[in-house]
Amino acid sequence: MQSLSHALTWPWMQDFVNTYGWIWPLCEIIHYTGMSLIIGIIVGLDLRILGLYKGVPIGAFKPLVNIAIFGFILNLIGGIIFVTGTNTGAEFYVENLSFQCKVVALLIAFVNLLIFRFSGLEHRVYAVPAGGTAPGSAKAVAWISIVSWIAVIIFGRLLMYNDTLLYFLGL
């Protein structure tokens, strides 16, 4: 863990973030905007796959997915700056159970996306017309997506309250 913390602590980024007081809040705005785009679009798509908004063909969400990808890129940029530019060094994040859980939830969301995209499920889902029902396997993917993104948000918010999480878990 210490070598990972060392590799992710970038003194030049720490200097940049700590020299300009507006960088951190700007990154928070970027990070939260990105998360809003992801949640708004992906959870909307997931809810349609689960059977809500049946008047809308699932394929109508397809052009919006690129906006969600843009939101993820915004999140990634903000997250990298948070981890590499914090004045305490990256060990705050690397050794933080909330951060570790957030990363696991992100990995689950990513693997879930790969399954959706490369199993052929994506093409079948986008072909579902208004009033149609998505395949059961797509519904499982949608549930995993919703739960993993909610976990990302919860554990991201708990980053600053890691001691409370550890206390709650009895650790």
PDB file of C-alpha atoms in Angstrom:
ATOM      1  CA  MET A   1       0.000   0.000   0.000  1.00  0.00           C
ATOM      2  CA  GLN A   2       2.844   2.356   0.819  1.00  0.00           C
ATOM      3  CA  SER A   3       4.407   1.974  -2.624  1.00  0.00           C
ATOM      4  CA  LEU A   4       1.034   2.690  -4.244  1.00  0.00           C
ATOM      5  CA  SER A   5       0.613   5.765  -2.044  1.00  0.00           C
ATOM      6  CA  HIS A   6       4.089   6.933  -3.007  1.00  0.00           C
ATOM      7  CA  ALA A   7       3.403   6.391  -6.729  1.00  0.00           C
ATOM      8  CA  LEU A   8       0.145   8.362  -6.504  1.00  0.00           C
ATOM      9  CA  THR A   9       1.588  11.285  -4.557  1.00  0.00           C
ATOM     10  CA  TRP A  10       2.659  13.842  -7.149  1.00  0.00           C
ATOM     11  CA  PRO A  11       4.470  16.787  -5.538  1.00  0.00           C
ATOM     12  CA  TRP A  12       3.954  19.017  -8.588  1.00  0.00           C
ATOM     13  CA  MET A  13       0.187  18.373  -8.410  1.00  0.00           C
ATOM     14  CA  GLN A  14       0.188  19.012  -4.657  1.00  0.00           C
ATOM     15  CA  ASP A  15       1.961  22.323  -5.254  1.00  0.00           C
ATOM     16  CA  PHE A  16      -0.507  23.270  -7.981  1.00  0.00           C
ATOM     17  CA  VAL A  17      -3.608  22.372  -5.956  1.00  0.00           C
ATOM     18  CA  ASN A  18      -2.332  24.002  -2.768  1.00  0.00           C
ATOM     19  CA  THR A  19      -1.047  27.160  -4.483  1.00  0.00           C
ATOM     20  CA  TYR A  20      -4.389  27.968  -6.068  1.00  0.00           C
ATOM     21  CA  GLY A  21      -7.264  27.758  -3.600  1.00  0.00           C
ATOM     22  CA  TRP A  22      -9.845  27.612  -6.381  1.00  0.00           C
ATOM     23  CA  ILE A  23      -8.555  24.321  -7.874  1.00  0.00           C
ATOM     24  CA  TRP A  24     -10.064  21.992  -5.253  1.00  0.00           C
ATOM     25  CA  PRO A  25     -13.605  23.461  -5.371  1.00  0.00           C
ATOM     26  CA  LEU A  26     -13.447  23.578  -9.184  1.00  0.00           C
ATOM     27  CA  CYS A  27     -12.511  19.898  -9.226  1.00  0.00           C
ATOM     28  CA  GLU A  28     -15.408  19.137  -6.880  1.00  0.00           C
ATOM     29  CA  ILE A  29     -17.774  20.922  -9.269  1.00  0.00           C
ATOM     30  CA  ILE A  30     -16.339  18.967 -12.199  1.00  0.00           C
ATOM     31  CA  HIS A  31     -16.521  15.701 -10.248  1.00  0.00           C
ATOM     32  CA  TYR A  32     -20.121  16.236  -9.128  1.00  0.00           C
ATOM     33  CA  THR A  33     -21.206  17.373 -12.588  1.00  0.00           C
ATOM     34  CA  GLY A  34     -19.700  14.229 -14.072  1.00  0.00           C
ATOM     35  CA  MET A  35     -21.448  12.045 -11.507  1.00  0.00           C
ATOM     36  CA  SER A  36     -24.752  13.799 -12.197  1.00  0.00           C
ATOM     37  CA  LEU A  37     -24.404  13.053 -15.904  1.00  0.00           C
ATOM     38  CA  ILE A  38     -23.573   9.414 -15.243  1.00  0.00           C
ATOM     39  CA  ILE A  39     -26.375   8.876 -12.746  1.00  0.00           C
ATOM     40  CA  GLY A  40     -28.964  10.826 -14.705  1.00  0.00           C
ATOM     41  CA  ILE A  41     -28.350   8.977 -17.934  1.00  0.00           C
ATOM     42  CA  ILE A  42     -27.238   5.505 -16.878  1.00  0.00           C
ATOM     43  CA  VAL A  43     -29.782   5.091 -14.084  1.00  0.00           C
ATOM     44  CA  GLY A  44     -32.473   6.435 -16.451  1.00  0.00           C
ATOM     45  CA  LEU A  45     -31.456   3.767 -18.974  1.00  0.00           C
ATOM     46  CA  ASP A  46     -31.343   1.120 -16.249  1.00  0.00           C
ATOM     47  CA  LEU A  47     -34.820   2.062 -15.027  1.00  0.00           C
ATOM     48  CA  ARG A  48     -36.164   1.811 -18.581  1.00  0.00           C
ATOM     49  CA  ILE A  49     -34.566  -1.623 -18.931  1.00  0.00           C
ATOM     50  CA  LEU A  50     -36.290  -2.603 -15.675  1.00  0.00           C
ATOM     51  CA  GLY A  51     -39.663  -1.636 -17.122  1.00  0.00           C
ATOM     52  CA  LEU A  52     -40.269   2.008 -16.223  1.00  0.00           C
ATOM     53  CA  TYR A  53     -41.016   4.598 -18.933  1.00  0.00           C
ATOM     54  CA  LYS A  54     -42.358   1.902 -21.247  1.00  0.00           C
ATOM     55  CA  GLY A  55     -43.542   4.581 -23.667  1.00  0.00           C
ATOM     56  CA  VAL A  56     -39.907   5.272 -24.539  1.00  0.00           C
ATOM     57  CA  PRO A  57     -37.950   2.877 -26.760  1.00  0.00           C
ATOM     58  CA  ILE A  58     -34.768   1.821 -24.988  1.00  0.00           C
ATOM     59  CA  GLY A  59     -32.749   2.785 -28.057  1.00  0.00           C
ATOM     60  CA  ALA A  60     -33.659   6.436 -27.394  1.00  0.00           C
ATOM     61  CA  PHE A  61     -31.082   6.368 -24.580  1.00  0.00           C
ATOM     62  CA  LYS A  62     -28.252   5.242 -26.865  1.00  0.00           C
ATOM     63  CA  PRO A  63     -27.163   8.741 -28.023  1.00  0.00           C
ATOM     64  CA  LEU A  64     -27.113   9.907 -24.396  1.00  0.00           C
ATOM     65  CA  VAL A  65     -24.584   7.258 -23.367  1.00  0.00           C
ATOM     66  CA  ASN A  66     -21.781   9.334 -24.926  1.00  0.00           C
ATOM     67  CA  ILE A  67     -22.739  12.161 -22.557  1.00  0.00           C
ATOM     68  CA  ALA A  68     -22.481   9.701 -19.638  1.00  0.00           C
ATOM     69  CA  ILE A  69     -19.031   8.686 -20.898  1.00  0.00           C
ATOM     70  CA  PHE A  70     -18.079  12.372 -20.937  1.00  0.00           C
ATOM     71  CA  GLY A  71     -19.361  12.567 -17.342  1.00  0.00           C
ATOM     72  CA  PHE A  72     -17.132   9.640 -16.411  1.00  0.00           C
ATOM     73  CA  ILE A  73     -14.129  11.379 -17.970  1.00  0.00           C
ATOM     74  CA  LEU A  74     -14.925  14.482 -15.887  1.00  0.00           C
ATOM     75  CA  ASN A  75     -15.093  12.273 -12.782  1.00  0.00           C
ATOM     76  CA  LEU A  76     -11.819  10.628 -13.641  1.00  0.00           C
ATOM     77  CA  ILE A  77     -10.042  13.961 -14.097  1.00  0.00           C
ATOM     78  CA  GLY A  78     -11.385  15.319 -10.814  1.00  0.00           C
ATOM     79  CA  GLY A  79     -10.620  12.072  -9.004  1.00  0.00           C
ATOM     80  CA  ILE A  80      -7.046  11.949 -10.245  1.00  0.00           C
ATOM     81  CA  ILE A  81      -6.490  15.521  -9.070  1.00  0.00           C
ATOM     82  CA  PHE A  82      -8.029  14.714  -5.670  1.00  0.00           C
ATOM     83  CA  VAL A  83      -5.828  11.662  -5.125  1.00  0.00           C
ATOM     84  CA  THR A  84      -2.579  13.049  -6.539  1.00  0.00           C
ATOM     85  CA  GLY A  85      -2.938  16.625  -5.320  1.00  0.00           C
ATOM     86  CA  THR A  86      -4.125  16.307  -1.748  1.00  0.00           C
ATOM     87  CA  ASN A  87      -1.704  17.990   0.625  1.00  0.00           C
ATOM     88  CA  THR A  88      -1.571  14.937   2.920  1.00  0.00           C
ATOM     89  CA  GLY A  89      -0.431  12.647   0.114  1.00  0.00           C
ATOM     90  CA  ALA A  90      -2.259   9.816  -1.602  1.00  0.00           C
ATOM     91  CA  GLU A  91      -2.103   7.589   1.479  1.00  0.00           C
ATOM     92  CA  PHE A  92      -5.239   9.357   2.741  1.00  0.00           C
ATOM     93  CA  TYR A  93      -7.104   7.744  -0.153  1.00  0.00           C
ATOM     94  CA  VAL A  94      -5.170   4.518  -0.620  1.00  0.00           C
ATOM     95  CA  GLU A  95      -5.506   3.549   3.051  1.00  0.00           C
ATOM     96  CA  ASN A  96      -9.123   4.734   3.334  1.00  0.00           C
ATOM     97  CA  LEU A  97     -11.692   1.894   3.509  1.00  0.00           C
ATOM     98  CA  SER A  98     -14.360   4.137   1.962  1.00  0.00           C
ATOM     99  CA  PHE A  99     -12.082   4.833  -1.016  1.00  0.00           C
ATOM    100  CA  GLN A 100     -11.250   1.150  -1.371  1.00  0.00           C
ATOM    101  CA  CYS A 101     -14.968   0.270  -1.363  1.00  0.00           C
ATOM    102  CA  LYS A 102     -15.636   3.026  -3.910  1.00  0.00           C
ATOM    103  CA  VAL A 103     -12.971   1.601  -6.216  1.00  0.00           C
ATOM    104  CA  VAL A 104     -14.442  -1.902  -5.876  1.00  0.00           C
ATOM    105  CA  ALA A 105     -17.907  -0.539  -6.719  1.00  0.00           C
ATOM    106  CA  LEU A 106     -16.425   1.262  -9.752  1.00  0.00           C
ATOM    107  CA  LEU A 107     -14.779  -1.963 -10.891  1.00  0.00           C
ATOM    108  CA  ILE A 108     -18.075  -3.833 -10.542  1.00  0.00           C
ATOM    109  CA  ALA A 109     -19.821  -1.125 -12.591  1.00  0.00           C
ATOM    110  CA  PHE A 110     -17.080  -1.328 -15.231  1.00  0.00           C
ATOM    111  CA  VAL A 111     -17.152  -5.142 -15.509  1.00  0.00           C
ATOM    112  CA  ASN A 112     -20.943  -4.967 -15.649  1.00  0.00           C
ATOM    113  CA  LEU A 113     -20.670  -2.467 -18.519  1.00  0.00           C
ATOM    114  CA  LEU A 114     -18.238  -4.742 -20.361  1.00  0.00           C
ATOM    115  CA  ILE A 115     -20.656  -7.639 -20.010  1.00  0.00           C
ATOM    116  CA  PHE A 116     -23.508  -5.475 -21.303  1.00  0.00           C
ATOM    117  CA  ARG A 117     -21.459  -4.183 -24.206  1.00  0.00           C
ATOM    118  CA  PHE A 118     -19.569  -7.280 -25.365  1.00  0.00           C
ATOM    119  CA  SER A 119     -22.057 -10.080 -24.704  1.00  0.00           C
ATOM    120  CA  GLY A 120     -24.375  -8.903 -27.467  1.00  0.00           C
ATOM    121  CA  LEU A 121     -26.887  -7.804 -24.857  1.00  0.00           C
ATOM    122  CA  GLU A 122     -26.490  -4.123 -25.725  1.00  0.00           C
ATOM    123  CA  HIS A 123     -27.735  -4.609 -29.303  1.00  0.00           C
ATOM    124  CA  ARG A 124     -30.727  -6.667 -28.165  1.00  0.00           C
ATOM    125  CA  VAL A 125     -31.638  -4.101 -25.513  1.00  0.00           C
ATOM    126  CA  TYR A 126     -31.436  -1.088 -27.825  1.00  0.00           C
ATOM    127  CA  ALA A 127     -33.737  -2.904 -30.270  1.00  0.00           C
ATOM    128  CA  VAL A 128     -36.552  -3.081 -27.686  1.00  0.00           C
ATOM    129  CA  PRO A 129     -39.353  -0.811 -28.948  1.00  0.00           C
ATOM    130  CA  ALA A 130     -41.612   1.459 -26.918  1.00  0.00           C
ATOM    131  CA  GLY A 131     -43.878  -0.751 -24.840  1.00  0.00           C
ATOM    132  CA  GLY A 132     -41.432  -3.652 -25.131  1.00  0.00           C
ATOM    133  CA  THR A 133     -39.725  -5.567 -22.377  1.00  0.00           C
ATOM    134  CA  ALA A 134     -35.974  -6.014 -22.050  1.00  0.00           C
ATOM    135  CA  PRO A 135     -34.523  -9.518 -21.656  1.00  0.00           C
ATOM    136  CA  GLY A 136     -34.138 -10.844 -18.113  1.00  0.00           C
ATOM    137  CA  SER A 137     -30.347 -10.831 -18.376  1.00  0.00           C
ATOM    138  CA  ALA A 138     -30.478  -7.111 -19.192  1.00  0.00           C
ATOM    139  CA  LYS A 139     -32.565  -6.542 -16.074  1.00  0.00           C
ATOM    140  CA  ALA A 140     -29.896  -8.261 -13.973  1.00  0.00           C
ATOM    141  CA  VAL A 141     -27.259  -5.999 -15.537  1.00  0.00           C
ATOM    142  CA  ALA A 142     -29.452  -2.949 -14.843  1.00  0.00           C
ATOM    143  CA  TRP A 143     -29.842  -3.868 -11.159  1.00  0.00           C
ATOM    144  CA  ILE A 144     -26.101  -4.411 -10.774  1.00  0.00           C
ATOM    145  CA  SER A 145     -25.493  -1.052 -12.441  1.00  0.00           C
ATOM    146  CA  ILE A 146     -27.883   0.840 -10.173  1.00  0.00           C
ATOM    147  CA  VAL A 147     -26.552  -0.783  -6.990  1.00  0.00           C
ATOM    148  CA  SER A 148     -22.901  -0.265  -7.948  1.00  0.00           C
ATOM    149  CA  TRP A 149     -23.381   3.425  -8.866  1.00  0.00           C
ATOM    150  CA  ILE A 150     -25.273   4.067  -5.642  1.00  0.00           C
ATOM    151  CA  ALA A 151     -22.386   2.399  -3.773  1.00  0.00           C
ATOM    152  CA  VAL A 152     -19.908   4.655  -5.614  1.00  0.00           C
ATOM    153  CA  ILE A 153     -21.836   7.705  -4.421  1.00  0.00           C
ATOM    154  CA  ILE A 154     -22.232   6.477  -0.845  1.00  0.00           C
ATOM    155  CA  PHE A 155     -18.600   5.467  -0.406  1.00  0.00           C
ATOM    156  CA  GLY A 156     -17.417   8.614  -2.171  1.00  0.00           C
ATOM    157  CA  ARG A 157     -19.380  10.695   0.291  1.00  0.00           C
ATOM    158  CA  LEU A 158     -18.036   8.658   3.215  1.00  0.00           C
ATOM    159  CA  LEU A 159     -14.415   9.383   2.258  1.00  0.00           C
ATOM    160  CA  MET A 160     -14.228  12.235   4.725  1.00  0.00           C
ATOM    161  CA  TYR A 161     -16.052  10.179   7.357  1.00  0.00           C
ATOM    162  CA  ASN A 162     -13.966   7.020   7.163  1.00  0.00           C
ATOM    163  CA  ASP A 163     -13.603   6.841  10.944  1.00  0.00           C
ATOM    164  CA  THR A 164     -17.391   6.754  11.250  1.00  0.00           C
ATOM    165  CA  LEU A 165     -17.561   3.922   8.722  1.00  0.00           C
ATOM    166  CA  LEU A 166     -14.879   1.977  10.572  1.00  0.00           C
ATOM    167  CA  TYR A 167     -16.703   2.545  13.887  1.00  0.00           C
ATOM    168  CA  PHE A 168     -19.996   1.420  12.340  1.00  0.00           C
ATOM    169  CA  LEU A 169     -18.316  -1.739  11.055  1.00  0.00           C
ATOM    170  CA  GLY A 170     -16.627  -2.376  14.404  1.00  0.00           C
ATOM    171  CA  LEU A 171     -13.122  -2.022  12.960  1.00  0.00           C
TER     172      LEU A 171
END
